[in-house]
Structures are given as structure tokens and as C-alpha cells.
PDB file of C-alpha atoms and ligand atoms in Angstrom:
ATOM      1  CA  UNK E 241       2.789  49.249 -70.526  1.00 90.00           C
ATOM      2  CA  UNK E 242       0.037  51.877 -70.815  1.00 93.00           C
ATOM      3  CA  UNK E 243      -1.373  50.128 -73.890  1.00 96.00           C
ATOM      4  CA  UNK E 244      -1.309  46.798 -72.114  1.00 96.00           C
ATOM      5  CA  UNK E 245      -3.189  48.226 -69.146  1.00 97.00           C
ATOM      6  CA  UNK E 246      -5.799  49.848 -71.404  1.00 97.00           C
ATOM      7  CA  UNK E 247      -6.354  46.715 -73.476  1.00 97.00           C
ATOM      8  CA  UNK E 248      -6.791  44.527 -70.384  1.00 98.00           C
ATOM      9  CA  UNK E 249      -9.134  47.110 -68.817  1.00 98.00           C
ATOM     10  CA  UNK E 250     -11.282  47.339 -71.950  1.00 98.00           C
ATOM     11  CA  UNK E 251     -11.506  43.548 -72.233  1.00 98.00           C
ATOM     12  CA  UNK E 252     -12.557  43.166 -68.602  1.00 98.00           C
ATOM     13  CA  UNK E 253     -15.098  46.004 -68.869  1.00 97.00           C
ATOM     14  CA  UNK E 254     -16.571  44.420 -72.001  1.00 97.00           C
ATOM     15  CA  UNK E 255     -17.335  41.358 -69.859  1.00 96.00           C
ATOM     16  CA  UNK E 256     -19.462  43.416 -67.475  1.00 95.00           C
ATOM     17  CA  UNK E 257     -16.882  44.220 -64.823  1.00 96.00           C
ATOM     18  CA  UNK E 258     -17.475  47.932 -64.769  1.00 95.00           C
ATOM     19  CA  UNK E 259     -17.493  49.357 -61.255  1.00 95.00           C
ATOM     20  CA  UNK E 260     -15.287  47.510 -58.797  1.00 98.00           C
ATOM     21  CA  UNK E 261     -14.709  49.409 -55.549  1.00 98.00           C
ATOM     22  CA  UNK E 262     -12.390  47.040 -53.713  1.00 98.00           C
ATOM     23  CA  UNK E 263      -9.727  44.676 -55.071  1.00 98.00           C
ATOM     24  CA  UNK E 264      -8.656  41.557 -53.206  1.00 98.00           C
ATOM     25  CA  UNK E 265      -5.667  39.293 -53.894  1.00 97.00           C
ATOM     26  CA  UNK E 266      -6.097  35.775 -52.535  1.00 95.00           C
ATOM     27  CA  UNK E 267      -2.848  33.939 -51.864  1.00 90.00           C
ATOM     28  CA  UNK E 268      -1.814  30.312 -51.492  1.00 81.00           C
ATOM     29  CA  UNK E 269      -4.558  28.213 -49.895  1.00 77.00           C
ATOM     30  CA  UNK E 270      -6.739  31.295 -49.410  1.00 85.00           C
ATOM     31  CA  UNK E 271      -8.801  31.367 -52.575  1.00 82.00           C
ATOM     32  CA  UNK E 272     -11.991  29.502 -51.739  1.00 88.00           C
ATOM     33  CA  UNK E 273     -13.907  30.666 -48.692  1.00 90.00           C
ATOM     34  CA  UNK E 274     -13.779  34.347 -49.530  1.00 95.00           C
ATOM     35  CA  UNK E 275     -15.031  33.756 -53.064  1.00 95.00           C
ATOM     36  CA  UNK E 276     -17.928  31.599 -51.759  1.00 95.00           C
ATOM     37  CA  UNK E 277     -19.196  34.647 -49.855  1.00 95.00           C
ATOM     38  CA  UNK E 278     -19.460  36.717 -53.045  1.00 97.00           C
ATOM     39  CA  UNK E 279     -22.880  37.002 -54.714  1.00 96.00           C
ATOM     40  CA  UNK E 280     -23.920  37.561 -58.364  1.00 96.00           C
ATOM     41  CA  UNK E 281     -20.450  36.648 -59.543  1.00 96.00           C
ATOM     42  CA  UNK E 282     -18.860  37.072 -62.949  1.00 96.00           C
ATOM     43  CA  UNK E 283     -15.716  35.028 -63.605  1.00 96.00           C
ATOM     44  CA  UNK E 284     -12.920  35.555 -66.125  1.00 96.00           C
ATOM     45  CA  UNK E 285      -9.952  33.226 -66.485  1.00 94.00           C
ATOM     46  CA  UNK E 286      -6.615  35.038 -66.463  1.00 94.00           C
ATOM     47  CA  UNK E 287      -5.568  33.202 -69.611  1.00 92.00           C
ATOM     48  CA  UNK E 288      -8.271  34.965 -71.621  1.00 94.00           C
ATOM     49  CA  UNK E 289      -7.281  38.487 -70.517  1.00 96.00           C
ATOM     50  CA  UNK E 290      -4.900  40.298 -72.881  1.00 96.00           C
ATOM     51  CA  UNK E 291      -1.371  40.692 -71.447  1.00 95.00           C
ATOM     52  CA  UNK E 292      -2.104  38.837 -68.195  1.00 94.00           C
ATOM     53  CA  UNK E 293       0.565  36.244 -67.472  1.00 90.00           C
ATOM     54  CA  UNK E 294      -0.597  32.650 -67.023  1.00 81.00           C
ATOM     55  CA  UNK E 295      -0.591  31.270 -63.491  1.00 73.00           C
ATOM     56  CA  UNK E 296       1.849  28.366 -63.421  1.00 73.00           C
ATOM     57  CA  UNK E 297       1.393  27.382 -59.792  1.00 70.00           C
ATOM     58  CA  UNK E 298      -1.060  24.548 -59.208  1.00 66.00           C
ATOM     59  CA  UNK E 299      -2.412  25.970 -55.940  1.00 59.00           C
ATOM     60  CA  UNK E 300      -3.220  29.284 -57.672  1.00 58.00           C
ATOM     61  CA  UNK E 301      -6.433  29.071 -59.636  1.00 75.00           C
ATOM     62  CA  UNK E 302      -5.971  32.005 -62.024  1.00 90.00           C
ATOM     63  CA  UNK E 303      -9.419  33.575 -62.041  1.00 93.00           C
ATOM     64  CA  UNK E 304     -10.730  37.093 -61.732  1.00 96.00           C
ATOM     65  CA  UNK E 305     -14.007  37.089 -59.814  1.00 97.00           C
ATOM     66  CA  UNK E 306     -16.359  40.064 -59.632  1.00 97.00           C
ATOM     67  CA  UNK E 307     -19.345  40.172 -57.341  1.00 97.00           C
ATOM     68  CA  UNK E 308     -21.229  41.705 -54.433  1.00 97.00           C
ATOM     69  CA  UNK E 309     -19.978  41.415 -50.899  1.00 97.00           C
ATOM     70  CA  UNK E 310     -21.294  43.326 -47.894  1.00 96.00           C
ATOM     71  CA  UNK E 311     -22.950  45.884 -50.162  1.00 95.00           C
ATOM     72  CA  UNK E 312     -19.769  46.578 -52.179  1.00 97.00           C
ATOM     73  CA  UNK E 313     -18.621  45.629 -55.657  1.00 98.00           C
ATOM     74  CA  UNK E 314     -15.547  43.478 -55.098  1.00 98.00           C
ATOM     75  CA  UNK E 315     -13.012  42.237 -57.635  1.00 98.00           C
ATOM     76  CA  UNK E 316     -11.049  39.261 -56.348  1.00 97.00           C
ATOM     77  CA  UNK E 317      -7.955  37.693 -57.852  1.00 96.00           C
ATOM     78  CA  UNK E 318      -8.097  33.980 -57.118  1.00 93.00           C
ATOM     79  CA  UNK E 319      -4.389  33.323 -57.449  1.00 90.00           C
ATOM     80  CA  UNK E 320      -1.526  35.679 -58.194  1.00 92.00           C
ATOM     81  CA  UNK E 321       1.707  35.802 -60.144  1.00 94.00           C
ATOM     82  CA  UNK E 322       5.135  35.379 -58.545  1.00 95.00           C
ATOM     83  CA  UNK E 323       8.585  36.500 -59.588  1.00 96.00           C
ATOM     84  CA  UNK E 324       9.855  32.901 -59.269  1.00 95.00           C
ATOM     85  CA  UNK E 325       7.533  31.806 -62.073  1.00 93.00           C
ATOM     86  CA  UNK E 326       9.913  33.596 -64.416  1.00 94.00           C
ATOM     87  CA  UNK E 327       7.831  36.669 -65.229  1.00 95.00           C
ATOM     88  CA  UNK E 328       9.334  40.096 -64.770  1.00 95.00           C
ATOM     89  CA  UNK E 329       8.212  42.477 -62.043  1.00 97.00           C
ATOM     90  CA  UNK E 330       6.080  44.580 -64.400  1.00 97.00           C
ATOM     91  CA  UNK E 331       4.235  41.495 -65.635  1.00 96.00           C
ATOM     92  CA  UNK E 332       3.415  40.149 -62.171  1.00 96.00           C
ATOM     93  CA  UNK E 333       2.065  43.517 -61.050  1.00 98.00           C
ATOM     94  CA  UNK E 334       0.042  44.318 -64.185  1.00 97.00           C
ATOM     95  CA  UNK E 335      -3.211  43.069 -62.563  1.00 97.00           C
ATOM     96  CA  UNK E 336      -2.822  45.623 -59.752  1.00 98.00           C
ATOM     97  CA  UNK E 337      -2.515  48.450 -62.279  1.00 98.00           C
ATOM     98  CA  UNK E 338      -5.495  47.072 -64.199  1.00 98.00           C
ATOM     99  CA  UNK E 339      -7.653  46.872 -61.039  1.00 98.00           C
ATOM    100  CA  UNK E 340      -6.758  50.483 -60.204  1.00 98.00           C
ATOM    101  CA  UNK E 341      -7.766  51.609 -63.704  1.00 98.00           C
ATOM    102  CA  UNK E 342     -11.013  49.641 -63.400  1.00 98.00           C
ATOM    103  CA  UNK E 343     -11.762  51.898 -60.453  1.00 97.00           C
ATOM    104  CA  UNK E 344     -10.837  50.223 -57.152  1.00 98.00           C
ATOM    105  CA  UNK E 345     -10.157  52.521 -54.195  1.00 98.00           C
ATOM    106  CA  UNK E 346      -8.680  49.864 -51.892  1.00 98.00           C
ATOM    107  CA  UNK E 347      -6.539  46.763 -52.361  1.00 98.00           C
ATOM    108  CA  UNK E 348      -6.688  43.997 -49.731  1.00 98.00           C
ATOM    109  CA  UNK E 349      -3.867  41.465 -50.063  1.00 98.00           C
ATOM    110  CA  UNK E 350      -3.282  38.059 -48.483  1.00 97.00           C
ATOM    111  CA  UNK E 351      -0.457  35.546 -48.555  1.00 96.00           C
ATOM    112  CA  UNK E 352       0.975  32.480 -46.885  1.00 95.00           C
ATOM    113  CA  UNK E 353       4.266  33.143 -45.100  1.00 96.00           C
ATOM    114  CA  UNK E 354       6.886  31.474 -42.946  1.00 96.00           C
ATOM    115  CA  UNK E 355       7.136  32.754 -39.373  1.00 97.00           C
ATOM    116  CA  UNK E 356      10.474  33.758 -37.836  1.00 97.00           C
ATOM    117  CA  UNK E 357       8.980  35.416 -34.779  1.00 97.00           C
ATOM    118  CA  UNK E 358       9.078  32.521 -32.353  1.00 95.00           C
ATOM    119  CA  UNK E 359       6.535  34.115 -30.027  1.00 97.00           C
ATOM    120  CA  UNK E 360       3.904  33.340 -32.650  1.00 98.00           C
ATOM    121  CA  UNK E 361       2.492  30.003 -33.809  1.00 96.00           C
ATOM    122  CA  UNK E 362       1.655  28.604 -37.202  1.00 94.00           C
ATOM    123  CA  UNK E 363      -1.959  29.142 -38.156  1.00 95.00           C
ATOM    124  CA  UNK E 364      -1.946  32.651 -36.642  1.00 97.00           C
ATOM    125  CA  UNK E 365      -2.324  35.777 -38.754  1.00 97.00           C
ATOM    126  CA  UNK E 366       0.066  38.704 -39.141  1.00 98.00           C
ATOM    127  CA  UNK E 367      -1.003  42.144 -40.279  1.00 98.00           C
ATOM    128  CA  UNK E 368       1.868  43.513 -42.351  1.00 98.00           C
ATOM    129  CA  UNK E 369       3.020  46.795 -40.877  1.00 98.00           C
ATOM    130  CA  UNK E 370       6.124  47.172 -43.036  1.00 98.00           C
ATOM    131  CA  UNK E 371       8.281  45.172 -45.428  1.00 98.00           C
ATOM    132  CA  UNK E 372      11.806  44.456 -46.618  1.00 98.00           C
ATOM    133  CA  UNK E 373      12.239  43.871 -50.339  1.00 98.00           C
ATOM    134  CA  UNK E 374      14.842  41.142 -50.888  1.00 98.00           C
ATOM    135  CA  UNK E 375      13.685  40.333 -54.410  1.00 97.00           C
ATOM    136  CA  UNK E 376      16.605  42.308 -55.837  1.00 91.00           C
ATOM    137  CA  UNK E 377      14.329  43.896 -58.376  1.00 97.00           C
ATOM    138  CA  UNK E 378      11.554  46.467 -58.361  1.00 98.00           C
ATOM    139  CA  UNK E 379       8.476  46.756 -60.585  1.00 98.00           C
ATOM    140  CA  UNK E 380       9.115  50.505 -60.819  1.00 98.00           C
ATOM    141  CA  UNK E 381      12.529  50.039 -62.444  1.00 97.00           C
ATOM    142  CA  UNK E 382      12.670  51.401 -65.979  1.00 96.00           C
ATOM    143  CA  UNK E 383      10.791  54.189 -67.667  1.00 96.00           C
ATOM    144  CA  UNK E 384       8.395  55.977 -65.330  1.00 97.00           C
ATOM    145  CA  UNK E 385       4.978  57.001 -66.593  1.00 96.00           C
ATOM    146  CA  UNK E 386       3.928  60.100 -64.678  1.00 95.00           C
ATOM    147  CA  UNK E 387       0.264  59.300 -65.389  1.00 96.00           C
ATOM    148  CA  UNK E 388       0.724  56.222 -63.210  1.00 97.00           C
ATOM    149  CA  UNK E 389       2.742  57.793 -60.428  1.00 98.00           C
ATOM    150  CA  UNK E 390       5.955  59.573 -59.428  1.00 98.00           C
ATOM    151  CA  UNK E 391       9.512  58.498 -60.224  1.00 98.00           C
ATOM    152  CA  UNK E 392      10.448  58.215 -56.554  1.00 98.00           C
ATOM    153  CA  UNK E 393       7.368  57.102 -54.601  1.00 97.00           C
ATOM    154  CA  UNK E 394       7.394  57.593 -50.856  1.00 97.00           C
ATOM    155  CA  UNK E 395       7.473  54.405 -48.773  1.00 97.00           C
ATOM    156  CA  UNK E 396       7.218  55.816 -45.263  1.00 97.00           C
ATOM    157  CA  UNK E 397       3.779  54.216 -44.834  1.00 98.00           C
ATOM    158  CA  UNK E 398       3.326  51.544 -47.518  1.00 98.00           C
ATOM    159  CA  UNK E 399       0.396  49.883 -45.724  1.00 98.00           C
ATOM    160  CA  UNK E 400      -2.606  52.157 -45.185  1.00 98.00           C
ATOM    161  CA  UNK E 401      -2.857  53.515 -41.652  1.00 98.00           C
ATOM    162  CA  UNK E 402      -6.630  53.686 -41.969  1.00 98.00           C
ATOM    163  CA  UNK E 403      -7.028  50.069 -43.141  1.00 98.00           C
ATOM    164  CA  UNK E 404      -4.585  48.717 -40.546  1.00 98.00           C
ATOM    165  CA  UNK E 405      -6.360  50.589 -37.759  1.00 98.00           C
ATOM    166  CA  UNK E 406      -9.735  49.234 -38.851  1.00 98.00           C
ATOM    167  CA  UNK E 407      -8.357  45.681 -39.094  1.00 98.00           C
ATOM    168  CA  UNK E 408      -6.819  45.954 -35.622  1.00 98.00           C
ATOM    169  CA  UNK E 409     -10.158  47.065 -34.166  1.00 98.00           C
ATOM    170  CA  UNK E 410     -12.111  44.365 -36.027  1.00 98.00           C
ATOM    171  CA  UNK E 411      -9.712  41.625 -34.866  1.00 98.00           C
ATOM    172  CA  UNK E 412     -10.019  42.805 -31.279  1.00 98.00           C
ATOM    173  CA  UNK E 413     -13.799  42.833 -31.430  1.00 97.00           C
ATOM    174  CA  UNK E 414     -13.920  39.393 -33.032  1.00 97.00           C
ATOM    175  CA  UNK E 415     -11.241  38.008 -30.682  1.00 97.00           C
ATOM    176  CA  UNK E 416      -9.064  36.947 -33.612  1.00 97.00           C
ATOM    177  CA  UNK E 417      -5.348  37.056 -32.802  1.00 98.00           C
ATOM    178  CA  UNK E 418      -3.762  39.458 -35.279  1.00 98.00           C
ATOM    179  CA  UNK E 419      -0.006  39.875 -34.824  1.00 98.00           C
ATOM    180  CA  UNK E 420       1.671  42.912 -36.365  1.00 98.00           C
ATOM    181  CA  UNK E 421       5.029  42.723 -38.054  1.00 98.00           C
ATOM    182  CA  UNK E 422       7.519  43.033 -40.867  1.00 98.00           C
ATOM    183  CA  UNK E 423       7.302  40.863 -43.991  1.00 98.00           C
ATOM    184  CA  UNK E 424      10.411  40.063 -46.011  1.00 98.00           C
ATOM    185  CA  UNK E 425       9.899  39.175 -49.667  1.00 98.00           C
ATOM    186  CA  UNK E 426      12.354  36.667 -51.114  1.00 98.00           C
ATOM    187  CA  UNK E 427      12.581  35.290 -54.593  1.00 97.00           C
ATOM    188  CA  UNK E 428      12.142  31.562 -53.900  1.00 95.00           C
ATOM    189  CA  UNK E 429      11.063  29.100 -55.093  1.00 95.00           C
ATOM    190  CA  UNK E 430      13.341  27.189 -52.717  1.00 95.00           C
ATOM    191  CA  UNK E 431      12.525  27.683 -49.064  1.00 94.00           C
ATOM    192  CA  UNK E 432      15.147  29.197 -46.775  1.00 96.00           C
ATOM    193  CA  UNK E 433      18.130  27.534 -45.183  1.00 96.00           C
ATOM    194  CA  UNK E 434      18.650  27.764 -41.408  1.00 97.00           C
ATOM    195  CA  UNK E 435      21.285  30.462 -41.951  1.00 98.00           C
ATOM    196  CA  UNK E 436      18.883  32.433 -44.127  1.00 98.00           C
ATOM    197  CA  UNK E 437      16.094  32.291 -41.511  1.00 97.00           C
ATOM    198  CA  UNK E 438      18.623  33.456 -38.891  1.00 97.00           C
ATOM    199  CA  UNK E 439      19.676  36.310 -41.183  1.00 98.00           C
ATOM    200  CA  UNK E 440      16.072  37.329 -41.922  1.00 98.00           C
ATOM    201  CA  UNK E 441      15.230  37.373 -38.232  1.00 97.00           C
ATOM    202  CA  UNK E 442      18.331  39.456 -37.468  1.00 97.00           C
ATOM    203  CA  UNK E 443      17.503  42.085 -40.069  1.00 98.00           C
ATOM    204  CA  UNK E 444      14.086  42.589 -38.502  1.00 98.00           C
ATOM    205  CA  UNK E 445      11.697  40.363 -40.429  1.00 98.00           C
ATOM    206  CA  UNK E 446       8.902  38.548 -38.596  1.00 98.00           C
ATOM    207  CA  UNK E 447       7.608  36.661 -41.633  1.00 98.00           C
ATOM    208  CA  UNK E 448       8.955  35.650 -45.024  1.00 98.00           C
ATOM    209  CA  UNK E 449       7.252  34.897 -48.312  1.00 97.00           C
ATOM    210  CA  UNK E 450       7.562  35.090 -52.080  1.00 97.00           C
ATOM    211  CA  UNK E 451       4.920  37.656 -53.004  1.00 97.00           C
ATOM    212  CA  UNK E 452       3.033  40.808 -51.969  1.00 98.00           C
ATOM    213  CA  UNK E 453       5.869  43.367 -51.953  1.00 98.00           C
ATOM    214  CA  UNK E 454       5.818  43.965 -55.747  1.00 98.00           C
ATOM    215  CA  UNK E 455       2.029  44.472 -55.566  1.00 98.00           C
ATOM    216  CA  UNK E 456       2.391  46.895 -52.649  1.00 98.00           C
ATOM    217  CA  UNK E 457       5.104  48.884 -54.452  1.00 98.00           C
ATOM    218  CA  UNK E 458       2.877  49.320 -57.486  1.00 98.00           C
ATOM    219  CA  UNK E 459      -0.178  50.174 -55.347  1.00 98.00           C
ATOM    220  CA  UNK E 460       1.838  52.872 -53.559  1.00 98.00           C
ATOM    221  CA  UNK E 461       3.148  54.176 -56.872  1.00 98.00           C
ATOM    222  CA  UNK E 462      -0.477  54.758 -57.926  1.00 98.00           C
ATOM    223  CA  UNK E 463      -1.608  56.090 -54.504  1.00 98.00           C
ATOM    224  CA  UNK E 464      -3.869  53.066 -54.064  1.00 98.00           C
ATOM    225  CA  UNK E 465      -4.551  52.385 -50.374  1.00 98.00           C
ATOM    226  CA  UNK E 466      -3.600  48.814 -49.515  1.00 98.00           C
ATOM    227  CA  UNK E 467      -3.252  46.401 -46.627  1.00 98.00           C
ATOM    228  CA  UNK E 468      -1.926  42.841 -46.372  1.00 98.00           C
ATOM    229  CA  UNK E 469      -2.384  39.926 -44.012  1.00 98.00           C
ATOM    230  CA  UNK E 470      -0.057  36.921 -43.869  1.00 97.00           C
ATOM    231  CA  UNK E 471      -1.262  33.545 -42.734  1.00 97.00           C
ATOM    232  CA  UNK E 472       1.714  32.106 -40.866  1.00 97.00           C
ATOM    233  CA  UNK E 473       1.978  28.618 -42.304  1.00 95.00           C
ATOM    234  CA  UNK E 474       5.237  27.293 -40.871  1.00 94.00           C
ATOM    235  CA  UNK E 475       7.504  28.032 -37.925  1.00 94.00           C
ATOM    236  CA  UNK E 476      11.005  28.916 -39.077  1.00 95.00           C
ATOM    237  CA  UNK E 477      13.169  28.282 -36.017  1.00 95.00           C
ATOM    238  CA  UNK E 478      16.730  27.887 -37.329  1.00 95.00           C
ATOM    239  CA  UNK E 479      17.789  25.864 -34.277  1.00 95.00           C
ATOM    240  CA  UNK E 480      14.920  23.434 -34.631  1.00 93.00           C
ATOM    241  CA  UNK E 481      14.048  23.404 -38.291  1.00 93.00           C
ATOM    242  CA  UNK E 482      11.897  20.610 -39.666  1.00 88.00           C
ATOM    243  CA  UNK E 483      11.501  19.978 -43.364  1.00 90.00           C
ATOM    244  CA  UNK E 484       8.383  21.703 -44.671  1.00 82.00           C
ATOM    245  CA  UNK E 485       6.406  20.703 -47.640  1.00 80.00           C
ATOM    246  CA  UNK E 486       4.048  22.744 -49.729  1.00 85.00           C
ATOM    247  CA  UNK E 487       1.092  20.425 -49.031  1.00 89.00           C
ATOM    248  CA  UNK E 488       1.428  21.171 -45.317  1.00 87.00           C
ATOM    249  CA  UNK E 489       1.761  24.897 -45.992  1.00 89.00           C
ATOM    250  CA  UNK E 490      -1.430  24.889 -48.073  1.00 89.00           C
ATOM    251  CA  UNK E 491      -3.302  22.816 -45.451  1.00 90.00           C
ATOM    252  CA  UNK E 492      -2.323  25.291 -42.708  1.00 92.00           C
ATOM    253  CA  UNK E 493      -3.379  28.249 -44.856  1.00 90.00           C
ATOM    254  CA  UNK E 494      -6.730  26.610 -45.584  1.00 90.00           C
ATOM    255  CA  UNK E 495      -7.324  26.056 -41.866  1.00 91.00           C
ATOM    256  CA  UNK E 496      -6.821  29.774 -41.188  1.00 94.00           C
ATOM    257  CA  UNK E 497      -8.781  30.937 -44.198  1.00 94.00           C
ATOM    258  CA  UNK E 498     -11.974  31.397 -42.155  1.00 94.00           C
ATOM    259  CA  UNK E 499     -10.322  33.973 -39.850  1.00 96.00           C
ATOM    260  CA  UNK E 500      -8.862  35.914 -42.745  1.00 96.00           C
ATOM    261  CA  UNK E 501     -12.194  35.907 -44.594  1.00 96.00           C
ATOM    262  CA  UNK E 502     -14.003  37.153 -41.487  1.00 96.00           C
ATOM    263  CA  UNK E 503     -11.561  40.050 -41.054  1.00 97.00           C
ATOM    264  CA  UNK E 504     -11.664  41.114 -44.698  1.00 97.00           C
ATOM    265  CA  UNK E 505     -15.460  40.819 -44.950  1.00 97.00           C
ATOM    266  CA  UNK E 506     -15.931  43.022 -41.918  1.00 97.00           C
ATOM    267  CA  UNK E 507     -13.355  45.487 -43.256  1.00 98.00           C
ATOM    268  CA  UNK E 508     -15.213  45.640 -46.590  1.00 98.00           C
ATOM    269  CA  UNK E 509     -18.481  46.370 -44.790  1.00 97.00           C
ATOM    270  CA  UNK E 510     -16.836  49.385 -43.126  1.00 97.00           C
ATOM    271  CA  UNK E 511     -15.301  50.942 -46.261  1.00 96.00           C
TER     272      UNK E 511
HETATM  273  N1  HPA X  57       9.578  30.913 -46.801  1.00 68.78           N
HETATM  274  C1  HPA X  57       9.183  31.524 -47.897  1.00 68.78           C
HETATM  275  N2  HPA X  57       7.939  31.503 -48.321  1.00 68.78           N
HETATM  276  C2  HPA X  57       7.044  30.866 -47.588  1.00 68.78           C
HETATM  277  C3  HPA X  57       7.392  30.215 -46.424  1.00 68.78           C
HETATM  278  C4  HPA X  57       8.735  30.233 -46.002  1.00 68.78           C
HETATM  279  O1  HPA X  57       9.118  29.665 -44.971  1.00 68.78           O
HETATM  280  N3  HPA X  57       6.265  29.649 -45.919  1.00 68.78           N
HETATM  281  C5  HPA X  57       5.260  29.989 -46.745  1.00 68.78           C
HETATM  282  N4  HPA X  57       5.728  30.711 -47.767  1.00 68.78           N
END
């Protein structure tokens, strides 16, 4: 794994991506607006980077974009890798390790998620305060490399207190509704049954999705401060469940993209 990280880092650096300060992962339906705000961009397709998996999901573009935003050097992943695509946990989290080795100090994550908290509405945002890993695997399983991080990383505060506090203040100032809650990561790719939504709600999850947690585990392993915002794309009321389709989920995410972009841009300006 260390060789893979180094080879990917060297390749990316040789393309002029030398000093990123902040990494951003753009989830389903969230890849466009944010990138349009970046200036002087350099773009690399994932499929040309050594050891990067290939994005198999149509709605995930698969590009690494480097540029200036609010006076900072930002490295954005337009599209991510998911466990359900068939890759293992180490493969899907390799880009996070690579971004850390390229020099980022902060990782800002986004995703589209189903909403089990019935006080909230689709289209709203949720700041992830904590998570439940139901992927039944962990990217830290296997040999531990002490140069990357400890064998048993602490998870008492997986989402940075500092970043979450700043985001809460920014949302308040901008009058953007930012719910706070627990995200459960499931394997997918099928959506949940009514009984599964009921179960997830009962165990304390407010939102459910198929990503983010592996990236957060790896970020914590490397002491990389991170935060994550879910765009709530569908209401998962087990007693009143309508069929969802991915086109609708993407459309809802795209509608909320402006709010997410505003929050992250303001956060970047304050870091
Ligand atoms: N379940 C899992 N993943 C999701 C959902 C959902 O309801 N909505 C968006 N991503």
C-alpha cells in the first residue's frame, strides 16, 4: 500500500499538483457547482492515475481537480469510489491517503443520503456529527503501517469539532438550515426495505448512504481533520414508503448543491 500511495503521489505531483491545502470529495449530484467556482484549474482523470480504481458509477465523473478557491489551493475529487462497486475498502480509500500525502490539512466530504429523521425534509442538509459503520468491513483491517497511523485509532470524535463548529456558525449566518445527526453507512447498491429503514432509525441513524464512512475512518487513522455534509435526497418513512429512483435522488441533490457549495466555500475562506 505504501508503494501505491507513493507512486500515485509522484504521478499527481508531476502534473503540477504540488501544494494542495484542502481536499474535497464531491458526492452524487454534487460535482458541478463547486468545481465551477475553482480558478486556474488542473484536471487529471482517475483512470490515468496509478493504482486509482476506475469510477463505475455514471453519476460520478472520476476527475481530480486542482485549483484556487477563496485564496486556498483546493484539490477536489469529482466522484468517489464505493464499496458496492466491488473494490475493497483499501482501494476505495486510497485517494484519501494520497491527498493527505500530497499535503492537505483538511478533508471536506459530501454525499447524498436517505433521511430517516421524519422531522426533516428532502433537499435539506445534514452535518454529520457521528456515524454507524454497517459496511461489515473496515479499511484499516489487515497489516497496519505505523507511518500512516495507529493500530487502534480513536473514534470518539471522528468529525472535527473545529470544522463542525465553523459550519454551524456559517449556516446560521447564511440562514441555511443545517440539521445535525448520525449517518449510517450501508453496503448497497439496493436501497433499503421498510424493515431496514425502521431498524436504522431505531439504532439511532438519522440518514443512510453508501459512502463516506470508509473515507472518514482513513482520515482519522492519519489524523486528518475532516467534516461531512449529507444532502438528504429522499424521505425514508417506513410506514409511507414510495419507490425512489436514482434519477430523482440525483435531481434532489443537484437542487441542494448551491447551499452545500456556499457552506464549503465560506468554510474554506476561514481555514
Ligand atoms: N439509502 C441508501 N443510500 C442512499 C439513499 C437511501 O435511501 N438515498 C440516497 N442514498
